XYZ file of C-alpha atoms in Angstrom:
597
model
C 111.065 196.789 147.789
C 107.960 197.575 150.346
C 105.442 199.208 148.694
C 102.593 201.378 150.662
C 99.403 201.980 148.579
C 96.327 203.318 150.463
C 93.418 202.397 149.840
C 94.780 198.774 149.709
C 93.184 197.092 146.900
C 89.920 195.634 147.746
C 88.640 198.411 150.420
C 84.987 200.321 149.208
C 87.171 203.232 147.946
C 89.918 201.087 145.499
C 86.385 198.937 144.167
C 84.694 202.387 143.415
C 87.699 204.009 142.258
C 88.385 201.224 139.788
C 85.196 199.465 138.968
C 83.871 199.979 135.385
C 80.492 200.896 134.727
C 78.099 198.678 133.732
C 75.265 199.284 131.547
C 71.967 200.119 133.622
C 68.881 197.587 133.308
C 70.000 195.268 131.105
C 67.548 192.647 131.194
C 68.222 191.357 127.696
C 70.708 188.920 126.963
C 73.782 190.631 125.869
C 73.910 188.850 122.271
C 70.400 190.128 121.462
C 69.884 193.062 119.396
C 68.299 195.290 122.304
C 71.107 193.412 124.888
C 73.555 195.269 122.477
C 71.710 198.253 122.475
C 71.764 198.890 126.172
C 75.554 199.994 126.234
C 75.178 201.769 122.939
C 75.306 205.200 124.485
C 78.182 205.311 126.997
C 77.115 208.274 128.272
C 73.595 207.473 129.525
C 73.973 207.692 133.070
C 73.084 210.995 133.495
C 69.212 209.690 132.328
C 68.758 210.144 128.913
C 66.651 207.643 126.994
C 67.566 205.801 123.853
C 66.392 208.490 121.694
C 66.988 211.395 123.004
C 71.064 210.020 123.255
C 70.869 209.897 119.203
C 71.010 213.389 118.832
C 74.822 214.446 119.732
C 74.958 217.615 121.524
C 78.066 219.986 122.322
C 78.995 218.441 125.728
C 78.784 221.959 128.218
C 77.853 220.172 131.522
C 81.660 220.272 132.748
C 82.993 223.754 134.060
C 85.507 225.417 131.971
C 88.304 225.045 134.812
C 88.217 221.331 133.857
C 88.435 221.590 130.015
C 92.217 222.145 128.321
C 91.294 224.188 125.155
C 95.482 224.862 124.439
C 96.588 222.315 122.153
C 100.289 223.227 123.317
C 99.217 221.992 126.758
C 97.732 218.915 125.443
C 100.680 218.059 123.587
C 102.740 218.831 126.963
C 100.671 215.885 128.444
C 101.858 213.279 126.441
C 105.521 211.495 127.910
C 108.459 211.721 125.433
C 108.420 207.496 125.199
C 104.546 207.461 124.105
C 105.447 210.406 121.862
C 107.633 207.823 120.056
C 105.197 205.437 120.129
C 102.404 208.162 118.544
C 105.219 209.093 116.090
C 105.754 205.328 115.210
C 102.297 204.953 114.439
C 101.970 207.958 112.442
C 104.937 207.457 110.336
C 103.485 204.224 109.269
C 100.194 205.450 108.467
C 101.956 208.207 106.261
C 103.877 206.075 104.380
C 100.988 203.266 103.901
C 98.995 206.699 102.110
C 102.420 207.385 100.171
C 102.570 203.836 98.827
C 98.875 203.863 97.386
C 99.295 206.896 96.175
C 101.968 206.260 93.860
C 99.449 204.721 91.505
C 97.456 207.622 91.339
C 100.188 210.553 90.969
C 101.400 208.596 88.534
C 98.603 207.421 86.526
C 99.574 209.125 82.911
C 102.811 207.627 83.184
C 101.223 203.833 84.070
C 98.521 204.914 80.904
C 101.450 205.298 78.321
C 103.873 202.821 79.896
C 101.551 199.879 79.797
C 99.711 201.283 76.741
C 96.038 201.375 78.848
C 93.348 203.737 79.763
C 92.686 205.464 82.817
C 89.501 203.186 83.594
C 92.345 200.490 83.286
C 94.644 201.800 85.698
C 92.264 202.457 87.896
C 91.634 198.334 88.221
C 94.790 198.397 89.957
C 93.392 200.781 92.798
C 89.929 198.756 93.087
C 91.847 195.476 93.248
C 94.192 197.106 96.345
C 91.055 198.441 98.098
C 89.314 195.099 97.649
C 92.341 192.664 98.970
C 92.956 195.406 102.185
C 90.052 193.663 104.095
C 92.058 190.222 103.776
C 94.828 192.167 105.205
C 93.304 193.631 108.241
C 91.744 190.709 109.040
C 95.122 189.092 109.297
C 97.624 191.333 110.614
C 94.450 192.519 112.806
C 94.373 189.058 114.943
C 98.390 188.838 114.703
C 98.617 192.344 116.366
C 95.429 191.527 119.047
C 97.163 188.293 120.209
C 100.789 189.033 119.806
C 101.183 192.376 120.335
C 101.475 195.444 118.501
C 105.339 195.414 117.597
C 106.592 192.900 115.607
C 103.438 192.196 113.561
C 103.641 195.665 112.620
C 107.611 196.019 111.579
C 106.818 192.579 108.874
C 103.774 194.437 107.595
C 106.218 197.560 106.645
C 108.326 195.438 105.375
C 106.356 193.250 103.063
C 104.633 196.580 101.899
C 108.090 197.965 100.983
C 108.769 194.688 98.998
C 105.599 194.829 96.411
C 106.374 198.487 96.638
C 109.906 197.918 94.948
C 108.274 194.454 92.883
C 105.661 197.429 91.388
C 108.688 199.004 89.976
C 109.908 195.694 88.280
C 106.901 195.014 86.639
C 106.940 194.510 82.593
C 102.881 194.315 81.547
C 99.763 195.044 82.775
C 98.446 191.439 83.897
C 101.930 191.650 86.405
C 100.930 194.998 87.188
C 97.492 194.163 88.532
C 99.214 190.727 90.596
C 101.785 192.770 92.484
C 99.502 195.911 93.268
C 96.551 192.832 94.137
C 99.534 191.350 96.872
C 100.502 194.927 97.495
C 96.157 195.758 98.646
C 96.196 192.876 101.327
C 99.788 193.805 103.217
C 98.702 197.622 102.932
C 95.407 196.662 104.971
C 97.327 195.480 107.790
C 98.526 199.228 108.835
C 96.240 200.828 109.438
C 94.878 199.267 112.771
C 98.068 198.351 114.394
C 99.034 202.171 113.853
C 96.160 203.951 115.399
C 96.472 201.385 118.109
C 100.115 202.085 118.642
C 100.051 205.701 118.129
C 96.641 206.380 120.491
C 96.500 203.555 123.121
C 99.630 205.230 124.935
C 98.663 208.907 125.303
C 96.388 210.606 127.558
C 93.303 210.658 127.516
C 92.010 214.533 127.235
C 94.879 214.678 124.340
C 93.785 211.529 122.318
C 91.341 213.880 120.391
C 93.700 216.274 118.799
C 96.396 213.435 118.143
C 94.157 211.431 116.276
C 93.183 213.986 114.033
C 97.042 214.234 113.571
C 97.653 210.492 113.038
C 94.854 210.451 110.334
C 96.689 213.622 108.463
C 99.046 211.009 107.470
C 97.425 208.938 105.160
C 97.102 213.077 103.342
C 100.885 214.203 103.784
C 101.800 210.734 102.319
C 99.272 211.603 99.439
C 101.328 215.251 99.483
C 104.517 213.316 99.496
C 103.961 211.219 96.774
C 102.938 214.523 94.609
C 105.885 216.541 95.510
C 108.307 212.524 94.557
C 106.162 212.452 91.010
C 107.255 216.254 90.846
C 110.861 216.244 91.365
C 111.482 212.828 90.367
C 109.520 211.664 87.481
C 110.597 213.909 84.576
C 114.362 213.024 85.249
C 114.247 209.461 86.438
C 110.897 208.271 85.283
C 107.765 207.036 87.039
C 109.792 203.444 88.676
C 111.298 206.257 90.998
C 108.343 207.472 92.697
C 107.889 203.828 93.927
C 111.573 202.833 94.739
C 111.148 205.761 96.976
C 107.995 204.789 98.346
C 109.638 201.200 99.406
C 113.026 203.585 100.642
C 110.668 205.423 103.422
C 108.477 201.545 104.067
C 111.510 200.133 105.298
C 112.654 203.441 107.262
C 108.810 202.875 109.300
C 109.550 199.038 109.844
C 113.041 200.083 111.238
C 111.521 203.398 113.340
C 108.823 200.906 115.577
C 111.860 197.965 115.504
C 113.449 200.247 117.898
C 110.858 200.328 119.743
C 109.810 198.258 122.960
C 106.508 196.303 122.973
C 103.294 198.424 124.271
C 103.145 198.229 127.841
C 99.449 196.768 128.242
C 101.257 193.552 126.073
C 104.581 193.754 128.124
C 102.267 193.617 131.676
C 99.607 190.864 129.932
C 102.345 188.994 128.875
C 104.016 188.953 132.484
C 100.724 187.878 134.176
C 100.246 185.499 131.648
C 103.880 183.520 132.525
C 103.216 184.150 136.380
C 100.196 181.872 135.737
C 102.344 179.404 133.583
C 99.921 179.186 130.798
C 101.726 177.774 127.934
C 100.982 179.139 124.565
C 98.567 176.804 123.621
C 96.257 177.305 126.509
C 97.017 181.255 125.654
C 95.962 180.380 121.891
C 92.703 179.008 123.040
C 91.747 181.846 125.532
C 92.385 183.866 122.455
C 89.933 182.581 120.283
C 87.564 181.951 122.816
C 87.502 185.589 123.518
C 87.358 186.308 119.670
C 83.987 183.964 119.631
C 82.693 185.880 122.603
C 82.999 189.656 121.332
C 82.006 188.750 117.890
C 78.720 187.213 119.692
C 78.336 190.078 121.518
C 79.440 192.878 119.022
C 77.477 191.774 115.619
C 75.350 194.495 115.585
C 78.255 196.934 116.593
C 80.177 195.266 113.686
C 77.653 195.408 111.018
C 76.736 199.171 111.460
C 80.857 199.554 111.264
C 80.771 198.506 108.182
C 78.173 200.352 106.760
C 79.785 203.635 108.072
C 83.584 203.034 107.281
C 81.802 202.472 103.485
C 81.091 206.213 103.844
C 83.912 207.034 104.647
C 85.660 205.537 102.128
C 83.464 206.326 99.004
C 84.195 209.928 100.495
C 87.643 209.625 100.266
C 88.273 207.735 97.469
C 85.249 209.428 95.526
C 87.212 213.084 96.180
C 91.095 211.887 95.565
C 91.707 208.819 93.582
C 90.528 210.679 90.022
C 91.250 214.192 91.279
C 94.232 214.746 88.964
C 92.222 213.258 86.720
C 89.523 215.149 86.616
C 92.069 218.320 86.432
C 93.815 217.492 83.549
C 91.164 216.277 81.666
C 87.952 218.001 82.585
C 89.689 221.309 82.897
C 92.502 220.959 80.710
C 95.374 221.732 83.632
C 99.164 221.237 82.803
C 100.785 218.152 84.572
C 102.791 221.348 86.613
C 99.254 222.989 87.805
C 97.833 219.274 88.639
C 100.921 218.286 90.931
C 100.721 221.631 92.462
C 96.655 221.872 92.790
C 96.766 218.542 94.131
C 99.424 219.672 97.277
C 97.631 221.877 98.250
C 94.275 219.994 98.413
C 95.761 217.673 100.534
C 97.848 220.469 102.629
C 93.995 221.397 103.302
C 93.228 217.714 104.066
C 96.061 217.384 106.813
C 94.981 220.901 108.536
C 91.720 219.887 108.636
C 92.206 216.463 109.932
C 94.135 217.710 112.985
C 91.518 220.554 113.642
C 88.739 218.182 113.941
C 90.184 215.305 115.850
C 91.208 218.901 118.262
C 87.286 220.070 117.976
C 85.932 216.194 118.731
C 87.346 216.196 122.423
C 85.193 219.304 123.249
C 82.094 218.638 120.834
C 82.507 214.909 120.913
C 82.864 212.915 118.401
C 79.921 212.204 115.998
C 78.968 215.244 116.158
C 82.408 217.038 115.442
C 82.098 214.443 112.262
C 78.640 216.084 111.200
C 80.046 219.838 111.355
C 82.636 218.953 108.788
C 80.210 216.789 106.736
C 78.121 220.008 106.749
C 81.418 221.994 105.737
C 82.461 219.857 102.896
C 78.706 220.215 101.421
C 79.235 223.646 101.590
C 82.199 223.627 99.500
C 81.062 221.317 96.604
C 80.400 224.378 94.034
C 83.420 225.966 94.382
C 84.854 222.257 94.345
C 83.401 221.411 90.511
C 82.452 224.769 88.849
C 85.773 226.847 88.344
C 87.960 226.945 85.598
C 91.265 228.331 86.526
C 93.997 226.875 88.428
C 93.335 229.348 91.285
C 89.895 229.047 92.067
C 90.372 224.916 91.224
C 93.109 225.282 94.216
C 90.888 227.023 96.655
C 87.966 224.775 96.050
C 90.405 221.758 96.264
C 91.801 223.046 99.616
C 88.399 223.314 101.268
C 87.141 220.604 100.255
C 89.794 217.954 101.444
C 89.756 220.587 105.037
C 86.535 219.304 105.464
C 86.362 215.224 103.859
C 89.405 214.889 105.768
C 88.778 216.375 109.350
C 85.499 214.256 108.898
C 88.214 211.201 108.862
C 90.454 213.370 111.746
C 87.815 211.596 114.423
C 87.615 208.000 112.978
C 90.907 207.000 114.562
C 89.867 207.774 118.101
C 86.178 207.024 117.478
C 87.047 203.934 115.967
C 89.330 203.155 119.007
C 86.854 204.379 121.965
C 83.743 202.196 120.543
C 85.470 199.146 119.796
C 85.090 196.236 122.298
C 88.255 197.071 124.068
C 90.285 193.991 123.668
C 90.464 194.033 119.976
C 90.901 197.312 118.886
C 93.830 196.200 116.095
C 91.638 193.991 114.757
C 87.695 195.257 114.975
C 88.842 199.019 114.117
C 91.154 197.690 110.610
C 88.964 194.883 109.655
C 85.540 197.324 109.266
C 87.908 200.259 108.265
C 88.901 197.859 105.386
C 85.633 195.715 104.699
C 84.163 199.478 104.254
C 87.205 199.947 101.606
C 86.605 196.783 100.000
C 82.959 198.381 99.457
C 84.308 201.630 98.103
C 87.105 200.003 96.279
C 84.946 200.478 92.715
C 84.381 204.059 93.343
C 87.760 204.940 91.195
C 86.577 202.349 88.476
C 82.940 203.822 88.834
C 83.770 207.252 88.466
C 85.625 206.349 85.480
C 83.385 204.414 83.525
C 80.523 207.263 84.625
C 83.193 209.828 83.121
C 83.055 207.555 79.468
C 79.206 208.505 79.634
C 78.774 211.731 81.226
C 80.444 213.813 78.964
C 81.355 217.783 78.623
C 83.075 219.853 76.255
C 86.500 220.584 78.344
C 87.834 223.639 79.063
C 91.079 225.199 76.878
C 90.373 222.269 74.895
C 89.763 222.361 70.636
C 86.162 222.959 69.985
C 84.115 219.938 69.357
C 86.228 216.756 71.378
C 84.185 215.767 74.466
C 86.069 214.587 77.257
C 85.022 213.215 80.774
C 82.835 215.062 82.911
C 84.699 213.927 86.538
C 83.211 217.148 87.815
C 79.470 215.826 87.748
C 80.703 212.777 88.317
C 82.250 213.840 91.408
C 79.832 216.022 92.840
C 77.065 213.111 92.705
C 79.037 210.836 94.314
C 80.509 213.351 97.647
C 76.622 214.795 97.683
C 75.235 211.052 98.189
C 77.592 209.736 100.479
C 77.274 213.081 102.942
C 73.748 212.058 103.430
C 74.815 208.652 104.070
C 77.440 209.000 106.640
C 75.115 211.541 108.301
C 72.526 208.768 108.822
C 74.823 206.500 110.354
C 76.466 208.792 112.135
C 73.248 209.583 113.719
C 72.528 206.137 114.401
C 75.925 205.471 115.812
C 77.286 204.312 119.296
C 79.053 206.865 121.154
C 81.706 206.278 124.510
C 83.663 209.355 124.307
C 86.717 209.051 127.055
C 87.088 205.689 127.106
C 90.246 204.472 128.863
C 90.677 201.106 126.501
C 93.637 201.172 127.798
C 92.860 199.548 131.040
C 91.067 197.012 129.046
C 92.037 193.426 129.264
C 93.991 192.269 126.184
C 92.645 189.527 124.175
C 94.543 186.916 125.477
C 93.055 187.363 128.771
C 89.955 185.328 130.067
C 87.260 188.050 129.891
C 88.496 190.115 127.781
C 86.210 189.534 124.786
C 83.358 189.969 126.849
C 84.635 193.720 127.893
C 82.600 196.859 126.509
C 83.439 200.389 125.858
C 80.897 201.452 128.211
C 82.788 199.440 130.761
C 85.810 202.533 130.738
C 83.658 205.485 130.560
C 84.052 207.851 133.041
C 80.634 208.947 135.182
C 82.287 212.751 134.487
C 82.986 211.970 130.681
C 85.941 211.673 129.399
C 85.882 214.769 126.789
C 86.437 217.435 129.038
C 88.284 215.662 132.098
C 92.133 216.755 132.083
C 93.223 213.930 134.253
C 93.322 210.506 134.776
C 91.275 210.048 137.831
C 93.044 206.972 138.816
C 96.314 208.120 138.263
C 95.710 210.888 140.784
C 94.127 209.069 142.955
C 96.688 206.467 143.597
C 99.490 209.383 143.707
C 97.540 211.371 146.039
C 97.121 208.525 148.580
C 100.568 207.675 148.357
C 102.522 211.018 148.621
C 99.776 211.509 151.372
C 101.101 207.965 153.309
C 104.613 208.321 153.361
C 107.300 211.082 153.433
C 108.743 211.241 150.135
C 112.385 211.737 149.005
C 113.577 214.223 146.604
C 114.526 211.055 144.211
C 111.985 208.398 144.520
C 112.080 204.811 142.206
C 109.317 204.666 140.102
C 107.019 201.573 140.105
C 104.052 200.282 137.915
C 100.991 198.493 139.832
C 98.397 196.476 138.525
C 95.459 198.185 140.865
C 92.294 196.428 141.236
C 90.774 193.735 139.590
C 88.620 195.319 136.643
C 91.414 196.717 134.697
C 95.056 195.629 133.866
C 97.082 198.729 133.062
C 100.456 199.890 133.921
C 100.201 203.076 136.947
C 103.474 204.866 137.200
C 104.095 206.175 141.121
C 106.557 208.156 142.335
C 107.286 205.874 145.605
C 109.300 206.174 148.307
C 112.765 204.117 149.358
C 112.209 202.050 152.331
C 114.778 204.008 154.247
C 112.032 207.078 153.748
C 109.549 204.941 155.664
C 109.759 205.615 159.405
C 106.052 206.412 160.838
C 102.502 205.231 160.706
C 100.682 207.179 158.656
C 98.330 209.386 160.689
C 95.136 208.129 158.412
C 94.495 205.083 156.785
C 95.581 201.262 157.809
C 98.726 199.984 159.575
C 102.169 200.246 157.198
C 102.082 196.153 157.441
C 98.490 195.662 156.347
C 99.034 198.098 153.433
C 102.191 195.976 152.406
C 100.571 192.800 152.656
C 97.656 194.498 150.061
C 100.404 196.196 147.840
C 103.282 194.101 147.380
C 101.872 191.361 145.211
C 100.708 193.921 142.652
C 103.701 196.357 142.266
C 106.865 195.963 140.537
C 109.781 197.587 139.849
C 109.512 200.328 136.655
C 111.764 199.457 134.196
């Protein structure tokens, strides 16, 4: 089928149109710490030095016309197939949060069952966050050089087996093996969902749905409270994770249906129109995996010193929350289920609400307003008594630790070198969690110390004080994430999706400064190229009511799948009045288009 694209690829407007941006002066060498440093800020082109790009401001350069502030519309953007794909993703994340979760709803149960103390049971939780890094790593490269599907569907899947073997377990030392095995499959997820849930949906909407995606990990934690609630009493504690393993399986099953993401299905094609066998695919691979770790070390290192943050504020604010209410402040098991719902009901609103906020402020600094929100809320957090004001305080809080972890998704995603975004974003989301995997075993053996008299409690027997405790560790790791935050790279709008994958020779070598936008991407509602291309070709030719579609790789710096609405031959019948001859534009377009399937 003729195709008729104008520009043809290759004219001054296609190699404008499509070029990526390059990072101004950079004299250094681009392993070198100031080499690194010169795409750091993606944003920079409008003349800001070094410095003065630290401070994140609200981004109010763009007019209002061109900023979508309705999340309805947003939502309206995104196709019904990359819906499924976002769903996918999300689904996966949620149940990955159910399944660790199960450990902590369930904790009394695991104390009497395997005759332990909390500080015991809480091993099992520090040995899972350890062995996730091992995980990531893994399933990370599997999902960056073989795509996104099927390395994902045998992570669910071995997840829902140690799920099920947790249940099966008859002493402690089996206990700690299985939930050990259980840590380094669970690290897998995460990466390969954001990647599968973001990488496919536009770009002005990406803010708002990763905010959703990272709710998950919090409606899985609200799931596995509501399971221990209406399951435990009658069928015992093993039920909580035979359902866990139920819903792992349902995930693996959900992206099984699924087709492969369409920057693998389009690599992949390339790569067989070349012939490169698999072994000469294999060692572009890890030739681009030695280039962007040469290139990225600094990019990697301070990754891992934030996603430690983030983590010790998670894990510091959940994994001993029940805890802390039924021992601290002397809640029945009834008031700590329900307390603990509605903390993380709080968690998932404000999770979506800030990854909403971060296209329009940007990113790091849509972080620091909820950092400053959950410091805030710290008092009200610790202090009460009752079960109401406990609830309130547990609500606000988790509104504002988790929309702080609403933006990593898409932040995570946007500053990663482009080609391995499975693989850089999980392995320093989970070396951070390896870091912050003692923060449940260090909160407990701080509780053995720090003591207080309880609350409803006989006069006289001390118990933990998890409230101190707690408040120490949040207040500390706010300041923390603020400095690195601060410190942090920023390329808000990046279209990684045009990115080469990693099986491709250069891209290793590709930066996220490279598919930045000169208007930035926060407040742009289209993709420029999209329109571009449509314009020019509904200009060209006179187009049916029912047109095929088509998919064109379009210039040379990017590899991404462009869906036109083109015309039948038959609907070709004149020279267009601007632009080349209908045979010179054929001879341009034809090797780069293909039919839509």
């Amino acid at each position: 089928m003729p195709v008729h694209v104008y520009p043809p690829p290759g004219s001054s407007t296609a190699r404008d149109a499509q070029r990526p941006r390059r990072r101004r002066n950079n004299t250094h060498a681009p392993h070198t710490f100031r080499g690194q440093l010169q795409g750091w800020h993606a944003d920079r082109e409008d003349g800001r030095s070094f410095f003065r790009a630290m401070f994140p401001s609200w981004k109010t350069e763009r007019s209002a016309d061109d900023v979508i502030y309705n999340p309805f519309k947003l939502m309206a953007m995104v196709k019904p197939m990359d819906w499924l794909y976002f769903i996918s993703g999300w689904f996966a994340w949620t149940v990955d949060g159910f399944d660790f979760f199960t450990v902590t709803v369930t904790i009394d149960k695991l104390e009497h069952y395997f005759q332990r103390e909390t500080v015991d049971i809480a091993a099992s939780m520090t040995l899972t966050l350890m062995f996730r890094s091992l995980g990531a790593l893994t399933f990370g490269i599997l999902a960056d050089r073989f795509g996104r599907k099927w390395t994902l569907v045998v992570n669910l899947i071995l997840i829902a087996t140690f799920e099920f073997c947790t249940a099966f377990t008859t002493n402690y030392a089996g206990f700690l093996g299985v939930r050990s095995l259980f840590g380094i499959v669970m690290g897998g997820v995460w990466g390969q969902a954001a990647a599968t849930a973001l990488e496919n949906v536009p770009v002005p909407a990406r803010g708002l749905l990763s905010g959703i995606m990272q709710g998950g990990y919090t409606l899985g934690y609200v799931l596995a409270a509501v399971a221990n609630l209406a399951l435990t009493d009658r069928y015992g504690w093993k039920s909580v994770f035979y359902c866990g393993g139920a819903i792992s399986l349902l995930a693996a099953i959900i992206r099984a249906m699924l087709p492969e993401s369409r920057q693998y299905i389009l690599a992949r094609e390339q790569l067989k129109a070349e012939g490169l066998s698999s072994k000469q695919t294999a060692r572009i691979f890890f030739k681009e995996l030695k280039a962007m770790l040469k290139v990225n070390w600094l990019r990697c290192v301070w990754g891992v010193c934030l996603m430690t943050g983030f983590n010790y504020l998670a894990h510091g604010s959940q994994d001993l929350y029940p805890s802390f209410l039924r021992e601290s402040k002397g809640l029945t098991p009834t008031n700590v289920s329900a307390s603990t719902i509605l903390a993380s009901g709080g968690a998932t609103i404000g999770s979506a609400f800030a990854g909403y906020l971060s296209q329009y402020a940007g990113r790091r600094l849509g972080a620091m307003i909820f950092l400053l929100w959950t410091a805030a809320w710290i008092p009200l957090w610790i202090l009460p008594n009752t079960f109401g004001s406990l609830s309130a305080g547990g609500f606000l809080i988790q509104f504002g630790v988790f929309g702080t972890w609403g933006v990593v998704p898409i932040y995570l995603g946007e500053i990663s070198p482009p080609a391995f975004r499975a693989s850089f974003a999980g392995v320093t989301y989970q070396l951070g969690n390896m870091i912050a995997s003692p923060a449940a075993q260090i909160q407990a053996d701080a509780g053995k110390v720090m003591r207080t008299m309880g609350v409803n409690l006989t006069a006289g027997k001390g118990v933990a004080d998890y409230a101190t405790v707690q408040g120490i560790v949040t207040g500390t790791v706010i300041v923390w994430l603020f400095i690195f935050l601060f410190l942090g790279p920023e390329a808000d709008g990046s279209h990684f999706d045009q990115a080469k994958v990693a099986f491709q020779e250069g891209g290793g070598t590709a930066e996220p400064a490279d598919f930045v936008r000169p208007d930035h991407g926060h407040f742009h509602a289209h993709d420029d190229n999209r329109l571009l291309l449509e314009e020019e070709v509904t200009h060209l030719c006179q187009l049916p009511p029912k047109r095929p579609r088509l998919q064109c790789h379009y210039g040379e710096s990017a590899f991404s799948p462009i869906r036109l609405k083109l015309p039948k031959p038959s609907a070709i019948s004149k020279r267009p009045e601007h632009g080349p001859p209908i045979e010179e534009t054929r001879q341009h377009a034809e090797p780069l288009c293909r039919a839509w399937v």
